[in-house]
Amino acid sequence: MRFNTVTIKDIAKALGLSTSTVSRALRGGYEISEETKKIVTAYAEKINYRPNPIALSLKERRSYSIGIVVCEIANNFFSQAINGMESVAYTAGYNVTITQSHERFDREVLNVEHLASRSVDGLLISLSSESADVSYLKDLHQKGLPIVLFDRITSEIETHKVIADNFKGAYDATDYLIKLGHKRIAHFTSSAHLSVTGERLDGYKAALEDHNIPFNESYVKFCGHGGINQVEIDDATKELLALNDRPDAIFIAQDKLSTGCLHAIKKIAPDYFSGIKIAGFTNSNVVDLFNPPITAVRQPAFEMGQAAMELLIQLIESKKPVTEFETRVLQTELIVNSFKY
């Protein structure tokens, strides 16, 4: 059975008015009398009239929809960030379409091109772990598509960006492990070219330097699939076990890597790692249940999502070209045994 919608023409026919009069009345046009507005709006409510979004978008050259591209919705950080984005978008009258890259560059490009072909008004994106080349995104941006980058960003596109204070989060976590007495601290992280990888690696190195602990390159393990490939994490764990000076603590730079590392530890060397101390970026709501326990570096994911969406809507609704952009940095939080550090 075909779904039939009520149109402005139907209202006009029922009330004996012209379609232009009904349209202006529904928009609150000043040239329409208050009495006519009341009659039209009352009848529209009675028959449950809703504006046709397709017709509206053609008329205003806007779709009132926003595309979102993340690595994985199941990732705690991204699911919380999406909640923040939606809370702002729907209040402002926009719908969102959410896609996942699954840490693959080809999937990311496909998603972005699909969203652009659907005439989204703007795009929010966090780059995949494989996205070293962002030329396709630069091309869309130069053609006029409003884009805001969040979490994993690039310096190659001049636009608004929203990130966490990755350096400080990494520094605080590593500093905490050192103050517990650990000096052989391994570091699990994602692809080397990602912005978050470099910032968190720098924070890790700075904490070591401030405590006069030499940086050991063999303790740093880059997992190019961002925690989605468990075999990659297992191999990195085995490499650490093969070292003469095995690590006595681990700092993990990414949410998905944190849980993946725990799986690897329990599977490969549960006895050796039973007492190891771990600190890592994770926005899991059940971090208290992790074993071994994790001292969590929590990002303000919801607030980051809200900020990114607010900045994007500002770009979309700006009456003139925007030439000044900001990188908004939100603070992380170190949580030890569920209490604030």
Short mmCIF file of N, CA and C in Angstrom, two decimals, residues 30-147:
data_model
loop_
_atom_site.label_atom_id
_atom_site.label_comp_id
_atom_site.label_asym_id
_atom_site.label_seq_id
_atom_site.Cartn_x
_atom_site.Cartn_y
_atom_site.Cartn_z
N TYR A 30 4.02 37.85 7.16
CA TYR A 30 3.42 39.09 7.70
C TYR A 30 2.26 39.59 6.83
N GLU A 31 2.26 39.18 5.53
CA GLU A 31 1.23 39.68 4.62
C GLU A 31 -0.11 38.93 4.76
N ILE A 32 -0.13 37.87 5.60
CA ILE A 32 -1.34 37.07 5.82
C ILE A 32 -1.98 37.49 7.14
N SER A 33 -3.28 37.66 7.15
CA SER A 33 -3.97 38.10 8.37
C SER A 33 -3.86 37.04 9.47
N GLU A 34 -3.96 37.52 10.71
CA GLU A 34 -3.86 36.62 11.85
C GLU A 34 -5.00 35.60 11.84
N GLU A 35 -6.18 36.04 11.40
CA GLU A 35 -7.34 35.14 11.36
C GLU A 35 -7.10 33.98 10.38
N THR A 36 -6.56 34.33 9.20
CA THR A 36 -6.27 33.29 8.20
C THR A 36 -5.19 32.34 8.70
N LYS A 37 -4.17 32.89 9.35
CA LYS A 37 -3.10 32.04 9.91
C LYS A 37 -3.67 31.03 10.90
N LYS A 38 -4.58 31.50 11.77
CA LYS A 38 -5.17 30.61 12.77
C LYS A 38 -5.98 29.51 12.11
N ILE A 39 -6.74 29.86 11.08
CA ILE A 39 -7.56 28.87 10.38
C ILE A 39 -6.68 27.80 9.72
N VAL A 40 -5.63 28.27 9.04
CA VAL A 40 -4.74 27.35 8.32
C VAL A 40 -3.97 26.45 9.28
N THR A 41 -3.36 27.03 10.32
CA THR A 41 -2.57 26.23 11.26
C THR A 41 -3.44 25.25 12.04
N ALA A 42 -4.66 25.67 12.38
CA ALA A 42 -5.57 24.78 13.11
C ALA A 42 -5.94 23.58 12.25
N TYR A 43 -6.22 23.82 10.96
CA TYR A 43 -6.58 22.72 10.07
C TYR A 43 -5.38 21.81 9.82
N ALA A 44 -4.20 22.41 9.69
CA ALA A 44 -2.98 21.63 9.47
C ALA A 44 -2.71 20.70 10.64
N GLU A 45 -2.90 21.20 11.86
CA GLU A 45 -2.72 20.37 13.05
C GLU A 45 -3.77 19.27 13.10
N LYS A 46 -5.00 19.60 12.72
CA LYS A 46 -6.10 18.64 12.76
C LYS A 46 -5.82 17.43 11.86
N ILE A 47 -5.27 17.68 10.68
CA ILE A 47 -5.02 16.58 9.74
C ILE A 47 -3.58 16.05 9.83
N ASN A 48 -2.83 16.54 10.84
CA ASN A 48 -1.45 16.08 11.08
C ASN A 48 -0.54 16.37 9.89
N TYR A 49 -0.63 17.57 9.36
CA TYR A 49 0.21 17.96 8.23
C TYR A 49 1.66 18.12 8.67
N ARG A 50 2.58 17.60 7.86
CA ARG A 50 4.01 17.78 8.08
C ARG A 50 4.64 18.24 6.78
N PRO A 51 5.52 19.24 6.82
CA PRO A 51 6.18 19.71 5.59
C PRO A 51 6.93 18.58 4.92
N ASN A 52 6.89 18.55 3.60
CA ASN A 52 7.63 17.56 2.83
C ASN A 52 9.11 17.94 2.81
N PRO A 53 9.97 17.12 3.45
CA PRO A 53 11.39 17.50 3.56
C PRO A 53 12.09 17.57 2.21
N ILE A 54 11.65 16.75 1.26
CA ILE A 54 12.28 16.77 -0.06
C ILE A 54 11.94 18.06 -0.80
N ALA A 55 10.65 18.40 -0.76
CA ALA A 55 10.23 19.64 -1.41
C ALA A 55 10.87 20.85 -0.75
N LEU A 56 10.98 20.80 0.59
CA LEU A 56 11.58 21.90 1.33
C LEU A 56 13.05 22.06 0.98
N SER A 57 13.74 20.92 0.86
CA SER A 57 15.17 20.98 0.55
C SER A 57 15.41 21.50 -0.85
N LEU A 58 14.53 21.14 -1.80
CA LEU A 58 14.67 21.65 -3.16
C LEU A 58 14.44 23.15 -3.23
N LYS A 59 13.48 23.61 -2.44
CA LYS A 59 13.15 25.02 -2.45
C LYS A 59 14.24 25.84 -1.79
N GLU A 60 14.74 25.37 -0.65
CA GLU A 60 15.72 26.15 0.12
C GLU A 60 17.16 25.76 -0.21
N ARG A 61 17.32 24.76 -1.07
CA ARG A 61 18.64 24.24 -1.41
C ARG A 61 19.40 23.77 -0.18
N ARG A 62 18.66 23.21 0.74
CA ARG A 62 19.24 22.61 1.95
C ARG A 62 18.47 21.35 2.29
N SER A 63 19.17 20.36 2.79
CA SER A 63 18.53 19.09 3.12
C SER A 63 18.20 18.96 4.60
N TYR A 64 18.74 19.86 5.40
CA TYR A 64 18.59 19.79 6.86
C TYR A 64 19.03 18.42 7.39
N SER A 65 20.07 17.91 6.77
CA SER A 65 20.66 16.64 7.22
C SER A 65 22.17 16.80 7.29
N ILE A 66 22.77 16.09 8.22
CA ILE A 66 24.21 16.18 8.45
C ILE A 66 24.79 14.77 8.47
N GLY A 67 25.89 14.59 7.77
CA GLY A 67 26.56 13.30 7.72
C GLY A 67 27.62 13.18 8.81
N ILE A 68 27.69 12.00 9.41
CA ILE A 68 28.69 11.71 10.44
C ILE A 68 29.46 10.46 10.03
N VAL A 69 30.78 10.55 10.07
CA VAL A 69 31.62 9.39 9.75
C VAL A 69 32.54 9.12 10.94
N VAL A 70 32.40 7.93 11.53
CA VAL A 70 33.26 7.52 12.64
C VAL A 70 33.88 6.17 12.31
N CYS A 71 34.84 5.77 13.11
CA CYS A 71 35.53 4.50 12.86
C CYS A 71 34.63 3.30 13.19
N GLU A 72 33.97 3.39 14.36
CA GLU A 72 33.14 2.28 14.80
C GLU A 72 32.15 2.77 15.85
N ILE A 73 30.87 2.57 15.59
CA ILE A 73 29.85 3.04 16.52
C ILE A 73 29.94 2.30 17.85
N ALA A 74 30.37 1.04 17.82
CA ALA A 74 30.47 0.24 19.05
C ALA A 74 31.57 0.74 19.97
N ASN A 75 32.49 1.55 19.46
CA ASN A 75 33.53 2.15 20.29
C ASN A 75 32.88 3.12 21.28
N ASN A 76 33.18 2.94 22.57
CA ASN A 76 32.53 3.74 23.61
C ASN A 76 32.66 5.24 23.37
N PHE A 77 33.86 5.67 22.98
CA PHE A 77 34.08 7.09 22.75
C PHE A 77 33.17 7.61 21.66
N PHE A 78 33.12 6.91 20.52
CA PHE A 78 32.35 7.41 19.39
C PHE A 78 30.84 7.34 19.64
N SER A 79 30.38 6.32 20.33
CA SER A 79 28.94 6.25 20.61
C SER A 79 28.52 7.40 21.51
N GLN A 80 29.37 7.77 22.47
CA GLN A 80 29.05 8.90 23.35
C GLN A 80 29.15 10.22 22.60
N ALA A 81 30.12 10.33 21.69
CA ALA A 81 30.26 11.56 20.89
C ALA A 81 29.04 11.74 19.98
N ILE A 82 28.56 10.65 19.40
CA ILE A 82 27.38 10.70 18.53
C ILE A 82 26.16 11.17 19.32
N ASN A 83 26.03 10.70 20.54
CA ASN A 83 24.91 11.16 21.38
C ASN A 83 24.95 12.67 21.56
N GLY A 84 26.15 13.20 21.77
CA GLY A 84 26.30 14.65 21.90
C GLY A 84 25.95 15.37 20.62
N MET A 85 26.37 14.83 19.49
CA MET A 85 26.07 15.43 18.19
C MET A 85 24.56 15.47 17.94
N GLU A 86 23.91 14.35 18.19
CA GLU A 86 22.46 14.26 17.95
C GLU A 86 21.69 15.23 18.84
N SER A 87 22.13 15.40 20.07
CA SER A 87 21.41 16.28 20.99
C SER A 87 21.38 17.71 20.47
N VAL A 88 22.45 18.12 19.79
CA VAL A 88 22.50 19.47 19.23
C VAL A 88 21.77 19.53 17.89
N ALA A 89 21.99 18.53 17.05
CA ALA A 89 21.42 18.54 15.70
C ALA A 89 19.90 18.57 15.72
N TYR A 90 19.28 17.70 16.50
CA TYR A 90 17.83 17.61 16.50
C TYR A 90 17.18 18.85 17.08
N THR A 91 17.84 19.43 18.08
CA THR A 91 17.32 20.68 18.66
C THR A 91 17.34 21.80 17.62
N ALA A 92 18.33 21.77 16.74
CA ALA A 92 18.46 22.81 15.71
C ALA A 92 17.67 22.49 14.44
N GLY A 93 16.97 21.35 14.44
CA GLY A 93 16.13 21.01 13.28
C GLY A 93 16.82 20.21 12.20
N TYR A 94 17.94 19.57 12.53
CA TYR A 94 18.66 18.76 11.55
C TYR A 94 18.54 17.27 11.88
N ASN A 95 18.52 16.44 10.85
CA ASN A 95 18.63 15.00 11.01
C ASN A 95 20.07 14.58 10.74
N VAL A 96 20.46 13.43 11.26
CA VAL A 96 21.83 12.96 11.03
C VAL A 96 21.82 11.58 10.37
N THR A 97 22.83 11.35 9.56
CA THR A 97 23.07 10.04 8.97
C THR A 97 24.45 9.59 9.43
N ILE A 98 24.50 8.44 10.11
CA ILE A 98 25.75 7.97 10.72
C ILE A 98 26.31 6.81 9.92
N THR A 99 27.60 6.88 9.59
CA THR A 99 28.26 5.78 8.88
C THR A 99 29.55 5.41 9.61
N GLN A 100 30.04 4.20 9.31
CA GLN A 100 31.25 3.69 9.95
C GLN A 100 32.30 3.35 8.90
N SER A 101 33.55 3.69 9.19
CA SER A 101 34.63 3.34 8.27
C SER A 101 35.26 2.00 8.62
N HIS A 102 35.05 1.54 9.85
CA HIS A 102 35.68 0.30 10.34
C HIS A 102 37.20 0.37 10.15
N GLU A 103 37.75 1.57 10.35
CA GLU A 103 39.19 1.84 10.27
C GLU A 103 39.76 1.59 8.87
N ARG A 104 38.90 1.63 7.86
CA ARG A 104 39.35 1.41 6.47
C ARG A 104 39.21 2.68 5.67
N PHE A 105 40.27 3.02 4.95
CA PHE A 105 40.27 4.23 4.13
C PHE A 105 39.25 4.14 3.00
N ASP A 106 39.19 2.99 2.31
CA ASP A 106 38.27 2.85 1.19
C ASP A 106 36.82 2.97 1.64
N ARG A 107 36.50 2.43 2.83
CA ARG A 107 35.14 2.54 3.35
C ARG A 107 34.83 3.98 3.75
N GLU A 108 35.82 4.66 4.28
CA GLU A 108 35.63 6.07 4.65
C GLU A 108 35.32 6.91 3.41
N VAL A 109 36.09 6.74 2.35
CA VAL A 109 35.87 7.49 1.12
C VAL A 109 34.48 7.19 0.55
N LEU A 110 34.11 5.92 0.55
CA LEU A 110 32.79 5.51 0.04
C LEU A 110 31.67 6.17 0.83
N ASN A 111 31.81 6.19 2.15
CA ASN A 111 30.79 6.80 3.01
C ASN A 111 30.68 8.30 2.77
N VAL A 112 31.81 8.96 2.70
CA VAL A 112 31.80 10.42 2.50
C VAL A 112 31.20 10.77 1.14
N GLU A 113 31.57 10.04 0.12
CA GLU A 113 31.05 10.32 -1.22
C GLU A 113 29.54 10.05 -1.28
N HIS A 114 29.09 9.01 -0.59
CA HIS A 114 27.65 8.72 -0.54
C HIS A 114 26.90 9.85 0.15
N LEU A 115 27.42 10.31 1.28
CA LEU A 115 26.77 11.39 2.01
C LEU A 115 26.74 12.66 1.19
N ALA A 116 27.83 12.96 0.50
CA ALA A 116 27.88 14.16 -0.33
C ALA A 116 26.88 14.07 -1.48
N SER A 117 26.73 12.87 -2.05
CA SER A 117 25.79 12.69 -3.16
C SER A 117 24.35 12.83 -2.68
N ARG A 118 24.13 12.62 -1.38
CA ARG A 118 22.80 12.78 -0.81
C ARG A 118 22.55 14.22 -0.38
N SER A 119 23.47 15.09 -0.73
CA SER A 119 23.34 16.53 -0.47
C SER A 119 23.19 16.87 1.00
N VAL A 120 24.01 16.25 1.85
CA VAL A 120 24.02 16.65 3.25
C VAL A 120 24.50 18.10 3.33
N ASP A 121 24.03 18.81 4.33
CA ASP A 121 24.42 20.21 4.47
C ASP A 121 25.82 20.36 5.04
N GLY A 122 26.32 19.33 5.69
CA GLY A 122 27.65 19.39 6.28
C GLY A 122 28.10 18.02 6.72
N LEU A 123 29.37 17.92 7.11
CA LEU A 123 29.97 16.64 7.46
C LEU A 123 30.81 16.74 8.72
N LEU A 124 30.61 15.79 9.63
CA LEU A 124 31.46 15.62 10.80
C LEU A 124 32.24 14.33 10.61
N ILE A 125 33.55 14.37 10.77
CA ILE A 125 34.33 13.16 10.51
C ILE A 125 35.51 13.04 11.45
N SER A 126 35.76 11.79 11.88
CA SER A 126 36.98 11.42 12.59
C SER A 126 37.68 10.41 11.69
N LEU A 127 38.89 10.70 11.31
CA LEU A 127 39.59 9.92 10.29
C LEU A 127 39.87 8.49 10.72
N SER A 128 39.86 7.58 9.77
CA SER A 128 40.18 6.18 10.04
C SER A 128 41.69 6.03 10.24
N SER A 129 42.09 4.91 10.79
CA SER A 129 43.52 4.68 11.04
C SER A 129 44.31 4.53 9.75
N GLU A 130 43.63 4.28 8.62
CA GLU A 130 44.32 4.13 7.33
C GLU A 130 44.36 5.43 6.54
N SER A 131 43.74 6.47 7.04
CA SER A 131 43.55 7.70 6.24
C SER A 131 44.75 8.63 6.31
N ALA A 132 45.82 8.24 5.63
CA ALA A 132 46.99 9.11 5.53
C ALA A 132 46.81 10.15 4.43
N ASP A 133 45.99 9.81 3.42
CA ASP A 133 45.72 10.71 2.30
C ASP A 133 44.31 11.28 2.45
N VAL A 134 44.22 12.60 2.63
CA VAL A 134 42.90 13.24 2.80
C VAL A 134 42.58 14.16 1.63
N SER A 135 43.20 13.92 0.49
CA SER A 135 42.99 14.77 -0.68
C SER A 135 41.54 14.76 -1.13
N TYR A 136 40.87 13.62 -1.03
CA TYR A 136 39.47 13.53 -1.44
C TYR A 136 38.60 14.43 -0.56
N LEU A 137 38.95 14.51 0.72
CA LEU A 137 38.20 15.33 1.66
C LEU A 137 38.49 16.81 1.42
N LYS A 138 39.74 17.13 1.11
CA LYS A 138 40.12 18.51 0.80
C LYS A 138 39.37 18.99 -0.44
N ASP A 139 39.20 18.11 -1.41
CA ASP A 139 38.52 18.48 -2.65
C ASP A 139 37.06 18.84 -2.37
N LEU A 140 36.38 18.04 -1.57
CA LEU A 140 34.99 18.33 -1.21
C LEU A 140 34.88 19.63 -0.42
N HIS A 141 35.83 19.85 0.47
CA HIS A 141 35.83 21.05 1.29
C HIS A 141 36.05 22.30 0.42
N GLN A 142 36.96 22.20 -0.53
CA GLN A 142 37.23 23.32 -1.43
C GLN A 142 36.05 23.62 -2.34
N LYS A 143 35.23 22.61 -2.59
CA LYS A 143 34.04 22.79 -3.42
C LYS A 143 32.86 23.37 -2.63
N GLY A 144 33.08 23.54 -1.32
CA GLY A 144 32.06 24.22 -0.53
C GLY A 144 31.32 23.40 0.50
N LEU A 145 31.67 22.12 0.67
CA LEU A 145 30.99 21.30 1.68
C LEU A 145 31.53 21.66 3.06
N PRO A 146 30.68 22.16 3.95
CA PRO A 146 31.14 22.45 5.32
C PRO A 146 31.58 21.17 6.03
N ILE A 147 32.77 21.17 6.58
CA ILE A 147 33.33 20.00 7.26
C ILE A 147 33.92 20.43 8.59
#
